[in-house]
Amino acid sequence: MDLHIDGEQLQRDLEALAQFGRSPSGGWTRTALSVADADARGYVAHRLRTLGLDIRHDEVGNLRARRPGRTPDAPVVMTGSHLDTVPSGGYLDGPLGVVGALCAVEAIARAKLTTQRPIEIVVFVGEEGSRFPRGTIGSAAVAGDLPVDEILALRDADGIGFSEALATYRDTGPPLPARMAPGTLHAFIELHIEQGGVLEAAGVPIGAVTAIAGLVQHAVSFLGDANHAGATPMALRRDALCAAAEWLLGLERAAHEIGPGAVATVGKLVVSPGGKNIIPGRVDAICDLRASDGALLDALDAQVRALLSSTRPGIQVELRPLQRVEPGPMDERIVAAIEHAAEQTGRRSHRMVSGAIHDALHMAHLGPSSMIFVPSLAGKSHCPEEASRSDDLITGTLVLAHTLADLAGA
Ligand code: HGY
Ligand code: MN
Ligand code: MN
């Protein structure tokens, strides 16, 4: 099959999306259902229209655009990713999977290929969890892992409801049901940057993802006693920040000791009342635990809780579970299709596990799924330095096009 990716169009699309949500502190901050997110999604909708696709939105704001197949109601081959970012994140995490899907379908159309099955591009809402208490919102809704009414009831830190914020998307007309019926998905493939350094170190341009690590996130609060920083003797203090610090270092030690593939992070921590001459009375933190194996994730979670129960005297602790997504395998048939597509383009590929979580993890609960990774320069991601070689971006998109054409029965 002779498919060709318009690399300049791919670059133009990435640059167009990068106009939305630039952060004054560097990088991009495009939170779910923000104006910047809506503007980026509007650009993608415009590009989907130029492809002549049938565009719909669903109940939770996912954008769905379908290219019909010769057998219209055959189970669909889906591809896509997200547009929202972490605070001061990069411009490729998410957008590459959306723009790559656009350019891959464009290449299939340019080659005048019809396919047995429909191909559908999806833009998932709220993958990063930067605004609402959890992430992978759109894909969890499509896969039926999270009820729609629970999503619509989510509230952000300012108390704004998800259903209220949906208005920012300015969608018109009746929405599709978010949940896809079992048996309607033939395959799901997500193109994504690796967000690690394995492919770059191996000098291989394509990763075929065999499994995705799972995630547990908790909100943890330490309640001590705010008091005068100068007049309060050390023996009389109930310093919430020192208690949190002891827990944090215990968390780090636990992740090291539990074994490879287990990682723990506290990226968000708020000290209150926050005066430089006040003993911290309260600390609110969010811990993020990951492991590629369910038992490892359980062991890490148990350690986090055990450490909290041995917090220093005089400090009260509260733990509020935010999210748990089980680690999961990808589908061998889809992984093999990605490897075959890479071969067809004359490229090597490398089988690997994803340490980052992705929408594909939920889609795998609905039907056979996998991911195509492209190398991240210096393994950096979730930061302004996130970057990849443009040749690799084009290669990943070309492999996606071949995989879609193959699985959709071109
Ligand atoms: O956190 C993650 O792994 C993903 O980037 N949301
Ligand atoms: Mn991310
Ligand atoms: Mn992502």
Short mmCIF file of N, CA and C in Angstrom, two decimals, residues 95-188:
data_model
loop_
_atom_site.label_atom_id
_atom_site.label_comp_id
_atom_site.label_asym_id
_atom_site.label_seq_id
_atom_site.Cartn_x
_atom_site.Cartn_y
_atom_site.Cartn_z
N PRO A 95 -1.95 16.06 21.59
CA PRO A 95 -2.12 16.57 20.23
C PRO A 95 -1.49 15.72 19.14
N LEU A 96 -0.37 15.06 19.41
CA LEU A 96 0.21 14.22 18.34
C LEU A 96 -0.77 13.11 17.94
N GLY A 97 -1.47 12.55 18.93
CA GLY A 97 -2.40 11.47 18.63
C GLY A 97 -3.63 11.95 17.88
N VAL A 98 -4.00 13.23 18.09
CA VAL A 98 -5.17 13.78 17.40
C VAL A 98 -4.78 14.19 15.97
N VAL A 99 -3.67 14.94 15.88
CA VAL A 99 -3.22 15.43 14.57
C VAL A 99 -2.72 14.27 13.71
N GLY A 100 -2.06 13.30 14.36
CA GLY A 100 -1.59 12.11 13.61
C GLY A 100 -2.77 11.36 13.02
N ALA A 101 -3.87 11.26 13.78
CA ALA A 101 -5.07 10.57 13.28
C ALA A 101 -5.63 11.32 12.07
N LEU A 102 -5.67 12.65 12.17
CA LEU A 102 -6.16 13.48 11.05
C LEU A 102 -5.33 13.21 9.79
N CYS A 103 -4.01 13.30 9.95
CA CYS A 103 -3.12 13.19 8.77
C CYS A 103 -3.06 11.76 8.25
N ALA A 104 -3.26 10.79 9.12
CA ALA A 104 -3.27 9.38 8.67
C ALA A 104 -4.52 9.11 7.85
N VAL A 105 -5.67 9.59 8.31
CA VAL A 105 -6.92 9.39 7.55
C VAL A 105 -6.86 10.17 6.23
N GLU A 106 -6.21 11.33 6.28
CA GLU A 106 -6.03 12.14 5.06
C GLU A 106 -5.19 11.36 4.03
N ALA A 107 -4.17 10.66 4.52
CA ALA A 107 -3.30 9.88 3.61
C ALA A 107 -4.07 8.72 3.00
N ILE A 108 -4.96 8.10 3.80
CA ILE A 108 -5.77 6.99 3.29
C ILE A 108 -6.74 7.50 2.22
N ALA A 109 -7.32 8.70 2.49
CA ALA A 109 -8.25 9.29 1.50
C ALA A 109 -7.49 9.69 0.23
N ARG A 110 -6.28 10.26 0.42
CA ARG A 110 -5.49 10.72 -0.74
C ARG A 110 -5.12 9.52 -1.63
N ALA A 111 -4.95 8.36 -0.99
CA ALA A 111 -4.60 7.15 -1.77
C ALA A 111 -5.85 6.53 -2.39
N LYS A 112 -7.00 7.22 -2.20
CA LYS A 112 -8.31 6.78 -2.75
C LYS A 112 -8.65 5.36 -2.31
N LEU A 113 -8.31 5.07 -1.05
CA LEU A 113 -8.62 3.75 -0.49
C LEU A 113 -9.99 3.78 0.18
N THR A 114 -10.83 2.76 -0.13
CA THR A 114 -12.03 2.59 0.70
C THR A 114 -11.68 1.46 1.68
N THR A 115 -12.43 1.42 2.79
CA THR A 115 -12.14 0.37 3.79
C THR A 115 -13.41 -0.40 4.09
N GLN A 116 -13.26 -1.63 4.44
CA GLN A 116 -14.42 -2.47 4.78
C GLN A 116 -15.16 -1.85 5.98
N ARG A 117 -14.37 -1.48 6.97
CA ARG A 117 -14.94 -0.97 8.24
C ARG A 117 -14.86 0.55 8.28
N PRO A 118 -15.76 1.19 9.04
CA PRO A 118 -15.60 2.63 9.26
C PRO A 118 -14.33 2.89 10.08
N ILE A 119 -13.76 4.07 9.87
CA ILE A 119 -12.64 4.54 10.72
C ILE A 119 -13.15 5.77 11.46
N GLU A 120 -12.92 5.82 12.75
CA GLU A 120 -13.42 6.98 13.54
C GLU A 120 -12.28 7.63 14.30
N ILE A 121 -12.22 8.97 14.18
CA ILE A 121 -11.24 9.76 14.95
C ILE A 121 -11.96 10.28 16.19
N VAL A 122 -11.31 10.15 17.36
CA VAL A 122 -11.94 10.63 18.60
C VAL A 122 -10.99 11.59 19.32
N VAL A 123 -11.56 12.69 19.82
CA VAL A 123 -10.80 13.60 20.69
C VAL A 123 -11.41 13.44 22.08
N PHE A 124 -10.65 12.83 23.00
CA PHE A 124 -11.17 12.55 24.35
C PHE A 124 -11.06 13.81 25.22
N VAL A 125 -12.08 14.04 26.03
CA VAL A 125 -12.06 15.17 26.95
C VAL A 125 -11.36 14.78 28.25
N GLY A 126 -10.62 15.72 28.82
CA GLY A 126 -10.15 15.59 30.21
C GLY A 126 -9.29 14.39 30.51
N GLU A 127 -8.25 14.16 29.71
CA GLU A 127 -7.38 12.98 29.97
C GLU A 127 -6.45 13.26 31.15
N GLU A 128 -5.97 14.50 31.29
CA GLU A 128 -4.88 14.75 32.25
C GLU A 128 -5.35 14.87 33.71
N GLY A 129 -6.63 15.14 33.94
CA GLY A 129 -7.05 15.28 35.34
C GLY A 129 -6.49 16.53 35.98
N SER A 130 -6.13 17.54 35.16
CA SER A 130 -5.52 18.76 35.74
C SER A 130 -6.58 19.68 36.34
N ARG A 131 -7.81 19.57 35.86
CA ARG A 131 -8.84 20.49 36.37
C ARG A 131 -9.81 19.75 37.31
N PHE A 132 -10.31 18.61 36.85
CA PHE A 132 -11.28 17.85 37.66
C PHE A 132 -10.53 16.78 38.46
N PRO A 133 -11.18 16.21 39.51
CA PRO A 133 -10.45 15.35 40.44
C PRO A 133 -9.85 14.09 39.83
N ARG A 134 -10.26 13.74 38.57
CA ARG A 134 -9.64 12.54 37.97
C ARG A 134 -9.37 12.77 36.50
N GLY A 135 -8.58 11.88 35.89
CA GLY A 135 -8.25 12.01 34.48
C GLY A 135 -8.91 10.92 33.67
N THR A 136 -8.48 10.77 32.42
CA THR A 136 -9.03 9.82 31.43
C THR A 136 -10.56 9.81 31.50
N ILE A 137 -11.14 10.98 31.59
CA ILE A 137 -12.59 11.10 31.76
C ILE A 137 -13.33 10.63 30.51
N GLY A 138 -12.93 11.16 29.34
CA GLY A 138 -13.65 10.86 28.09
C GLY A 138 -13.60 9.40 27.73
N SER A 139 -12.42 8.79 27.85
CA SER A 139 -12.28 7.38 27.47
C SER A 139 -12.97 6.47 28.49
N ALA A 140 -12.96 6.88 29.77
CA ALA A 140 -13.65 6.08 30.79
C ALA A 140 -15.15 6.07 30.52
N ALA A 141 -15.66 7.19 29.99
CA ALA A 141 -17.09 7.25 29.65
C ALA A 141 -17.39 6.35 28.45
N VAL A 142 -16.55 6.43 27.41
CA VAL A 142 -16.78 5.64 26.19
C VAL A 142 -16.72 4.14 26.50
N ALA A 143 -15.78 3.77 27.39
CA ALA A 143 -15.59 2.34 27.70
C ALA A 143 -16.60 1.85 28.74
N GLY A 144 -17.34 2.81 29.34
CA GLY A 144 -18.32 2.39 30.36
C GLY A 144 -17.66 2.16 31.71
N ASP A 145 -16.41 2.65 31.89
CA ASP A 145 -15.73 2.47 33.18
C ASP A 145 -16.18 3.50 34.20
N LEU A 146 -16.81 4.59 33.71
CA LEU A 146 -17.27 5.64 34.62
C LEU A 146 -18.66 6.08 34.14
N PRO A 147 -19.67 6.01 35.02
CA PRO A 147 -21.02 6.42 34.57
C PRO A 147 -21.04 7.89 34.18
N VAL A 148 -21.81 8.22 33.14
CA VAL A 148 -21.88 9.60 32.65
C VAL A 148 -22.36 10.55 33.75
N ASP A 149 -23.36 10.13 34.56
CA ASP A 149 -23.86 11.07 35.57
C ASP A 149 -22.79 11.38 36.62
N GLU A 150 -21.89 10.40 36.89
CA GLU A 150 -20.79 10.68 37.83
C GLU A 150 -19.84 11.73 37.25
N ILE A 151 -19.59 11.63 35.96
CA ILE A 151 -18.70 12.61 35.27
C ILE A 151 -19.35 13.98 35.30
N LEU A 152 -20.61 14.06 34.93
CA LEU A 152 -21.29 15.36 34.87
C LEU A 152 -21.36 16.02 36.24
N ALA A 153 -21.26 15.19 37.31
CA ALA A 153 -21.35 15.74 38.68
C ALA A 153 -19.98 16.16 39.22
N LEU A 154 -18.90 15.87 38.48
CA LEU A 154 -17.56 16.27 38.95
C LEU A 154 -17.50 17.78 39.10
N ARG A 155 -16.72 18.25 40.11
CA ARG A 155 -16.56 19.69 40.30
C ARG A 155 -15.07 20.03 40.36
N ASP A 156 -14.68 21.19 39.81
CA ASP A 156 -13.27 21.57 39.88
C ASP A 156 -13.00 22.29 41.21
N ALA A 157 -11.77 22.74 41.41
CA ALA A 157 -11.37 23.33 42.71
C ALA A 157 -12.16 24.60 43.01
N ASP A 158 -12.71 25.24 41.95
CA ASP A 158 -13.52 26.46 42.17
C ASP A 158 -14.99 26.12 42.32
N GLY A 159 -15.31 24.83 42.33
CA GLY A 159 -16.71 24.44 42.52
C GLY A 159 -17.51 24.44 41.24
N ILE A 160 -16.83 24.67 40.09
CA ILE A 160 -17.56 24.67 38.81
C ILE A 160 -17.81 23.22 38.38
N GLY A 161 -19.03 22.93 38.04
CA GLY A 161 -19.42 21.56 37.67
C GLY A 161 -19.00 21.23 36.24
N PHE A 162 -18.70 19.95 35.99
CA PHE A 162 -18.30 19.48 34.65
C PHE A 162 -19.42 19.81 33.66
N SER A 163 -20.66 19.53 34.05
CA SER A 163 -21.78 19.73 33.11
C SER A 163 -21.93 21.21 32.76
N GLU A 164 -21.64 22.07 33.74
CA GLU A 164 -21.70 23.53 33.49
C GLU A 164 -20.56 23.93 32.53
N ALA A 165 -19.36 23.38 32.81
CA ALA A 165 -18.16 23.75 32.02
C ALA A 165 -18.28 23.26 30.59
N LEU A 166 -19.10 22.21 30.37
CA LEU A 166 -19.26 21.67 29.00
C LEU A 166 -19.74 22.73 28.03
N ALA A 167 -20.44 23.74 28.57
CA ALA A 167 -20.99 24.80 27.70
C ALA A 167 -19.86 25.52 26.93
N THR A 168 -18.65 25.46 27.50
CA THR A 168 -17.51 26.14 26.83
C THR A 168 -17.27 25.56 25.43
N TYR A 169 -17.64 24.28 25.27
CA TYR A 169 -17.43 23.65 23.95
C TYR A 169 -18.44 24.14 22.92
N ARG A 170 -19.52 24.76 23.36
CA ARG A 170 -20.52 25.33 22.45
C ARG A 170 -21.01 24.30 21.41
N ASP A 171 -21.13 23.03 21.84
CA ASP A 171 -21.64 22.02 20.91
C ASP A 171 -23.13 22.25 20.66
N THR A 172 -23.58 21.98 19.46
CA THR A 172 -25.01 22.12 19.16
C THR A 172 -25.53 20.76 18.66
N GLY A 173 -26.81 20.60 18.74
CA GLY A 173 -27.44 19.34 18.29
C GLY A 173 -27.36 18.26 19.36
N PRO A 174 -28.13 17.17 19.13
CA PRO A 174 -28.21 16.11 20.15
C PRO A 174 -26.87 15.36 20.25
N PRO A 175 -26.40 15.10 21.47
CA PRO A 175 -25.13 14.37 21.62
C PRO A 175 -25.31 12.87 21.41
N LEU A 176 -24.25 12.24 21.00
CA LEU A 176 -24.25 10.76 20.94
C LEU A 176 -24.21 10.24 22.38
N PRO A 177 -24.70 9.03 22.64
CA PRO A 177 -24.43 8.44 23.95
C PRO A 177 -22.91 8.29 24.10
N ALA A 178 -22.37 8.58 25.26
CA ALA A 178 -20.91 8.48 25.42
C ALA A 178 -20.47 7.02 25.37
N ARG A 179 -21.22 6.18 26.06
CA ARG A 179 -20.84 4.76 26.17
C ARG A 179 -21.02 4.04 24.85
N MET A 180 -19.97 3.42 24.35
CA MET A 180 -20.09 2.61 23.13
C MET A 180 -20.58 1.22 23.52
N ALA A 181 -21.47 0.68 22.73
CA ALA A 181 -22.03 -0.65 23.06
C ALA A 181 -20.94 -1.71 22.85
N PRO A 182 -20.89 -2.71 23.73
CA PRO A 182 -19.93 -3.79 23.54
C PRO A 182 -20.09 -4.40 22.15
N GLY A 183 -18.94 -4.76 21.54
CA GLY A 183 -19.00 -5.39 20.21
C GLY A 183 -18.98 -4.39 19.07
N THR A 184 -18.98 -3.07 19.41
CA THR A 184 -19.00 -2.09 18.30
C THR A 184 -17.59 -1.58 17.96
N LEU A 185 -16.60 -1.98 18.78
CA LEU A 185 -15.23 -1.52 18.51
C LEU A 185 -14.39 -2.68 17.97
N HIS A 186 -13.91 -2.49 16.73
CA HIS A 186 -13.06 -3.56 16.16
C HIS A 186 -11.63 -3.44 16.67
N ALA A 187 -11.14 -2.17 16.75
CA ALA A 187 -9.76 -1.93 17.24
C ALA A 187 -9.63 -0.46 17.61
N PHE A 188 -8.75 -0.19 18.59
CA PHE A 188 -8.42 1.20 18.93
C PHE A 188 -6.91 1.32 18.94
#
